């Protein structure tokens, strides 16, 4: 598959004491991502706030949207999601995360996911 694409974006990152708010906007244009001759344009953005409750405990809340524009078939509904999470830093290089991935758009209702993760590095 020969696919040429363009990708452009912008982001911001702002700190106020124990609150970090950041976000991004990305626009992508694919001329043939599936090898079918169909072009797809995608717009996506998200904003997230991370609040340091304690040095070892962080609350997270993220909201985002993704919209796709297909040249051949009908466009899907804009996908909207909300992700609340709690991050527990157990020790240096060991992190536990509990998060809910909630779809807010009608097409995604009932497709929520709950994730427990452990990250570690050496």
Coordinates of N, CA and C in Angstrom, one line a residue:
X1 N 0.8 -1.2 0.0 CA 0.0 0.0 0.0 C 0.9 1.2 0.0
X2 N 0.6 2.1 -0.9 CA 1.3 3.4 -1.0 C 0.4 4.5 -0.4
X3 N 0.8 5.0 0.7 CA -0.1 6.0 1.3 C 0.8 7.2 1.6
X4 N 0.4 8.3 1.1 CA 1.1 9.6 1.4 C 0.1 10.3 2.4
X5 N 0.7 10.9 3.4 CA -0.1 11.6 4.4 C 0.6 12.9 4.9
X6 N -0.2 13.8 5.3 CA 0.2 15.0 5.9 C -0.3 15.1 7.3
X7 N 0.5 15.6 8.3 CA 0.1 15.6 9.7 C 0.6 16.9 10.2
X8 N -0.3 17.7 10.9 CA 0.1 19.0 11.5 C -0.6 19.1 12.8
X9 N 0.1 19.7 13.8 CA -0.6 19.8 15.1 C 0.0 20.9 15.9
X10 N -0.6 21.2 17.0 CA -0.2 22.2 17.9 C -0.5 21.7 19.3
X11 N 0.3 22.1 20.3 CA 0.0 21.7 21.6 C 0.3 22.9 22.6
X12 N -0.2 22.7 23.8 CA 0.1 23.7 24.9 C 0.3 22.9 26.2
X13 N 1.0 23.5 27.1 CA 1.3 22.9 28.4 C 1.5 24.0 29.4
X14 N 0.6 24.0 30.4 CA 0.5 25.1 31.4 C 0.5 24.5 32.8
X15 N 1.3 25.1 33.6 CA 1.4 24.7 35.1 C 0.9 25.8 35.9
X16 N 0.1 25.5 37.0 CA -0.2 26.4 38.0 C -0.2 25.6 39.3
X17 N 0.9 25.8 40.1 CA 1.2 25.1 41.3 C 1.1 23.6 41.1
X18 N 0.1 22.9 41.7 CA 0.1 21.4 41.6 C -0.8 21.0 40.4
X19 N -1.2 21.9 39.6 CA -2.1 21.5 38.4 C -1.3 21.7 37.1
X20 N -1.3 20.7 36.3 CA -0.8 20.8 35.0 C -1.9 20.5 33.9
X21 N -2.1 21.5 33.1 CA -3.2 21.4 32.1 C -2.4 21.5 30.7
X22 N -2.7 20.5 29.9 CA -2.1 20.5 28.6 C -3.1 19.9 27.6
X23 N -2.9 20.2 26.3 CA -3.7 19.7 25.3 C -3.1 19.8 23.9
X24 N -3.8 19.2 22.9 CA -3.3 19.2 21.6 C -4.4 19.2 20.6
X25 N -4.1 19.7 19.4 CA -4.9 19.6 18.2 C -4.1 19.0 17.1
X26 N -4.6 18.0 16.4 CA -3.9 17.4 15.3 C -4.8 17.2 14.1
X27 N -4.3 17.5 12.9 CA -5.1 17.3 11.7 C -4.2 16.5 10.7
X28 N -4.8 15.4 10.2 CA -4.1 14.5 9.4 C -4.9 14.2 8.1
X29 N -4.2 14.1 7.0 CA -4.9 13.8 5.7 C -4.1 12.7 5.1
X30 N -4.8 11.6 4.8 CA -4.3 10.4 4.2 C -4.9 10.2 2.8
X31 N -4.0 9.9 1.8 CA -4.5 9.8 0.4 C -5.0 8.4 0.1
X32 N -4.5 7.4 0.8 CA -4.9 6.0 0.5 C -4.5 5.0 1.6
X33 N -5.0 5.2 2.9 CA -4.4 4.4 4.0 C -4.7 2.9 3.9
X34 N -5.8 2.6 3.2 CA -6.2 1.1 3.2 C -5.9 0.5 1.8
X35 N -5.4 1.2 0.9 CA -5.1 0.7 -0.4 C -6.4 0.5 -1.3
X36 N -7.4 1.3 -0.9 CA -8.7 1.2 -1.7 C -9.0 2.4 -2.5
X37 N -8.1 3.4 -2.5 CA -8.3 4.6 -3.2 C -9.1 5.7 -2.4
X38 N -9.5 5.4 -1.2 CA -10.3 6.3 -0.4 C -9.3 7.2 0.4
X39 N -9.7 8.5 0.4 CA -8.9 9.4 1.2 C -9.7 9.6 2.6
X40 N -8.9 9.9 3.6 CA -9.5 10.1 4.9 C -8.8 11.3 5.6
X41 N -9.6 12.3 6.0 CA -9.1 13.4 6.7 C -9.6 13.3 8.2
X42 N -8.7 13.5 9.1 CA -8.9 13.3 10.5 C -8.6 14.6 11.3
X43 N -9.5 15.0 12.2 CA -9.2 16.1 13.1 C -9.4 15.5 14.5
X44 N -8.4 15.8 15.4 CA -8.5 15.2 16.8 C -8.0 16.3 17.7
X45 N -8.6 16.4 18.9 CA -8.0 17.3 19.9 C -8.4 16.7 21.3
X46 N -7.6 17.0 22.3 CA -7.8 16.6 23.6 C -7.2 17.6 24.6
X47 N -7.8 17.6 25.8 CA -7.2 18.5 26.9 C -7.2 17.6 28.1
X48 N -6.2 17.8 28.9 CA -6.0 16.9 30.1 C -5.5 17.8 31.3
X49 N -6.0 17.5 32.5 CA -5.6 18.1 33.7 C -5.1 17.1 34.6
X50 N -3.9 17.3 35.1 CA -3.2 16.4 36.1 C -3.0 17.2 37.4
X51 N -3.6 16.7 38.5 CA -3.4 17.4 39.8 C -2.6 16.5 40.7
X52 N -1.6 17.1 41.3 CA -0.7 16.3 42.2 C -1.3 16.5 43.6
X53 N -2.0 15.5 44.1 CA -2.6 15.5 45.4 C -1.5 15.3 46.5
X54 N -0.7 14.3 46.3 CA 0.5 14.1 47.1 C 1.6 13.9 46.1
X55 N 2.9 13.9 46.5 CA 3.9 13.7 45.5 C 3.8 12.3 44.9
X56 N 3.1 11.4 45.5 CA 3.0 10.0 45.1 C 1.6 9.6 44.5
X57 N 0.7 10.6 44.5 CA -0.7 10.4 44.1 C -1.2 11.5 43.2
X58 N -1.6 11.2 42.0 CA -1.9 12.1 40.9 C -3.3 11.8 40.4
X59 N -4.2 12.8 40.4 CA -5.5 12.7 39.7 C -5.5 13.2 38.3
X60 N -6.1 12.5 37.4 CA -6.1 12.8 36.0 C -7.5 12.9 35.4
X61 N -7.7 13.9 34.6 CA -9.0 14.0 33.9 C -8.7 14.4 32.4
X62 N -9.1 13.6 31.4 CA -8.9 14.0 30.0 C -10.2 13.9 29.3
X63 N -10.3 14.9 28.3 CA -11.5 14.9 27.4 C -10.9 15.0 26.0
X64 N -11.5 14.3 25.1 CA -11.0 14.4 23.7 C -12.1 14.1 22.7
X65 N -11.9 14.6 21.4 CA -12.8 14.3 20.3 C -11.9 13.9 19.1
X66 N -12.5 13.0 18.3 CA -11.9 12.7 17.0 C -13.0 12.7 15.9
X67 N -12.7 13.3 14.8 CA -13.7 13.4 13.7 C -13.0 12.9 12.4
X68 N -13.6 12.1 11.7 CA -13.0 11.6 10.4 C -13.9 12.0 9.2
X69 N -13.3 12.3 8.1 CA -14.0 12.7 6.9 C -13.6 11.7 5.8
X70 N -14.5 10.8 5.4 CA -14.2 9.8 4.3 C -14.6 10.3 3.0
X71 N -13.8 10.1 1.9 CA -14.2 10.5 0.6 C -15.2 9.7 -0.1
X72 N -15.3 8.4 0.3 CA -16.2 7.4 -0.4 C -17.4 7.0 0.4
X73 N -17.3 6.8 1.6 CA -18.4 6.3 2.4 C -18.9 7.3 3.4
X74 N -20.0 7.1 4.1 CA -20.5 8.0 5.1 C -19.5 8.2 6.2
X75 N -19.5 9.4 6.7 CA -18.6 9.7 7.9 C -19.2 9.1 9.1
X76 N -18.4 8.6 10.0 CA -18.9 8.1 11.3 C -19.1 9.4 12.2
X77 N -19.8 9.2 13.3 CA -20.1 10.2 14.2 C -18.8 10.7 14.9
X78 N -18.7 11.9 15.3 CA -17.6 12.4 16.1 C -17.4 11.5 17.4
X79 N -16.3 11.0 17.6 CA -16.0 10.2 18.8 C -15.6 11.2 19.9
X80 N -16.3 11.0 21.1 CA -16.0 11.8 22.2 C -15.6 10.9 23.4
X81 N -14.6 11.2 24.1 CA -14.3 10.3 25.3 C -13.9 11.2 26.5
X82 N -14.0 10.5 27.6 CA -13.6 11.1 28.9 C -12.9 10.0 29.7
X83 N -11.7 10.4 30.2 CA -10.8 9.5 30.9 C -10.4 10.0 32.3
X84 N -11.1 9.6 33.3 CA -10.7 9.9 34.7 C -9.7 8.8 35.1
X85 N -8.7 9.2 35.9 CA -7.7 8.2 36.3 C -7.0 8.6 37.6
X86 N -6.5 7.7 38.3 CA -5.7 7.9 39.5 C -4.3 7.2 39.3
X87 N -3.2 7.9 39.5 CA -1.9 7.4 39.4 C -1.2 7.3 40.7
X88 N -0.7 6.2 41.1 CA 0.0 6.0 42.3 C 1.4 5.6 42.1
X89 N 2.3 6.5 42.5 CA 3.8 6.2 42.3 C 4.3 5.5 43.5
X90 N 4.4 4.2 43.4 CA 4.8 3.3 44.5 C 6.2 3.6 45.0
X91 N 7.1 3.8 44.1 CA 8.5 4.1 44.4 C 9.2 4.5 43.1
X92 N 10.4 4.8 43.2 CA 11.1 5.2 42.0 C 11.0 4.2 40.9
X93 N 10.5 4.6 39.7 CA 10.3 3.7 38.5 C 9.2 2.7 38.6
X94 N 8.3 2.8 39.6 CA 7.2 1.9 39.7 C 5.9 2.7 39.8
X95 N 5.0 2.5 38.9 CA 3.8 3.3 38.8 C 2.6 2.4 38.6
X96 N 1.5 2.7 39.4 CA 0.2 2.0 39.2 C -0.8 3.0 38.7
X97 N -1.6 2.6 37.8 CA -2.7 3.4 37.2 C -4.0 2.7 37.2
X98 N -5.0 3.4 37.6 CA -6.4 2.9 37.5 C -7.2 4.0 36.7
X99 N -7.8 3.6 35.6 CA -8.5 4.6 34.8 C -9.7 4.0 34.1
X100 N -10.7 4.9 33.9 CA -11.9 4.5 33.1 C -11.8 5.2 31.8
X101 N -12.1 4.5 30.7 CA -12.1 5.1 29.4 C -13.6 5.1 29.0
X102 N -14.2 6.3 29.1 CA -15.7 6.4 28.8 C -16.0 7.1 27.5
X103 N -16.7 6.4 26.6 CA -17.2 7.0 25.4 C -18.4 7.8 25.6
X104 N -18.5 9.0 25.2 CA -19.6 9.9 25.4 C -20.5 10.1 24.1
X105 N -20.0 9.6 23.0 CA -20.8 9.7 21.8 C -21.8 8.6 21.7
X106 N -22.9 8.8 21.0 CA -24.0 7.7 20.9 C -23.4 6.4 20.3
X107 N -22.6 6.5 19.3 CA -22.1 5.2 18.7 C -21.2 4.5 19.7
X108 N -20.6 5.1 20.6 CA -19.7 4.5 21.5 C -20.3 4.1 22.9
X109 N -21.5 4.5 23.1 CA -22.2 4.2 24.4 C -22.1 2.7 24.7
X110 N -21.7 2.3 25.9 CA -21.7 0.9 26.2 C -20.3 0.3 25.9
X111 N -19.4 1.0 25.3 CA -18.1 0.5 25.0 C -17.0 1.1 25.9
X112 N -17.4 1.3 27.2 CA -16.5 1.8 28.2 C -15.5 0.7 28.5
X113 N -14.3 1.2 29.0 CA -13.3 0.2 29.4 C -12.7 0.7 30.7
X114 N -12.2 -0.2 31.5 CA -11.6 0.1 32.8 C -10.2 -0.6 32.8
X115 N -9.2 0.1 33.1 CA -7.8 -0.3 33.0 C -7.1 -0.2 34.3
X116 N -6.4 -1.3 34.7 CA -5.5 -1.3 35.8 C -4.1 -1.6 35.2
X117 N -3.1 -0.7 35.4 CA -1.8 -0.9 34.8 C -0.7 -0.8 35.8
X118 N 0.4 -1.5 35.5 CA 1.6 -1.4 36.3 C 2.7 -1.1 35.3
X119 N 3.4 0.0 35.6 CA 4.6 0.4 34.7 C 5.8 0.4 35.6
X120 N 6.9 -0.2 35.1 CA 8.2 -0.2 35.8 C 9.3 -0.1 34.8
X121 N 10.4 0.5 35.3 CA 11.6 0.6 34.4 C 12.8 0.4 35.3
X122 N 13.9 -0.1 34.6 CA 15.1 -0.3 35.2 C 16.2 0.5 34.6

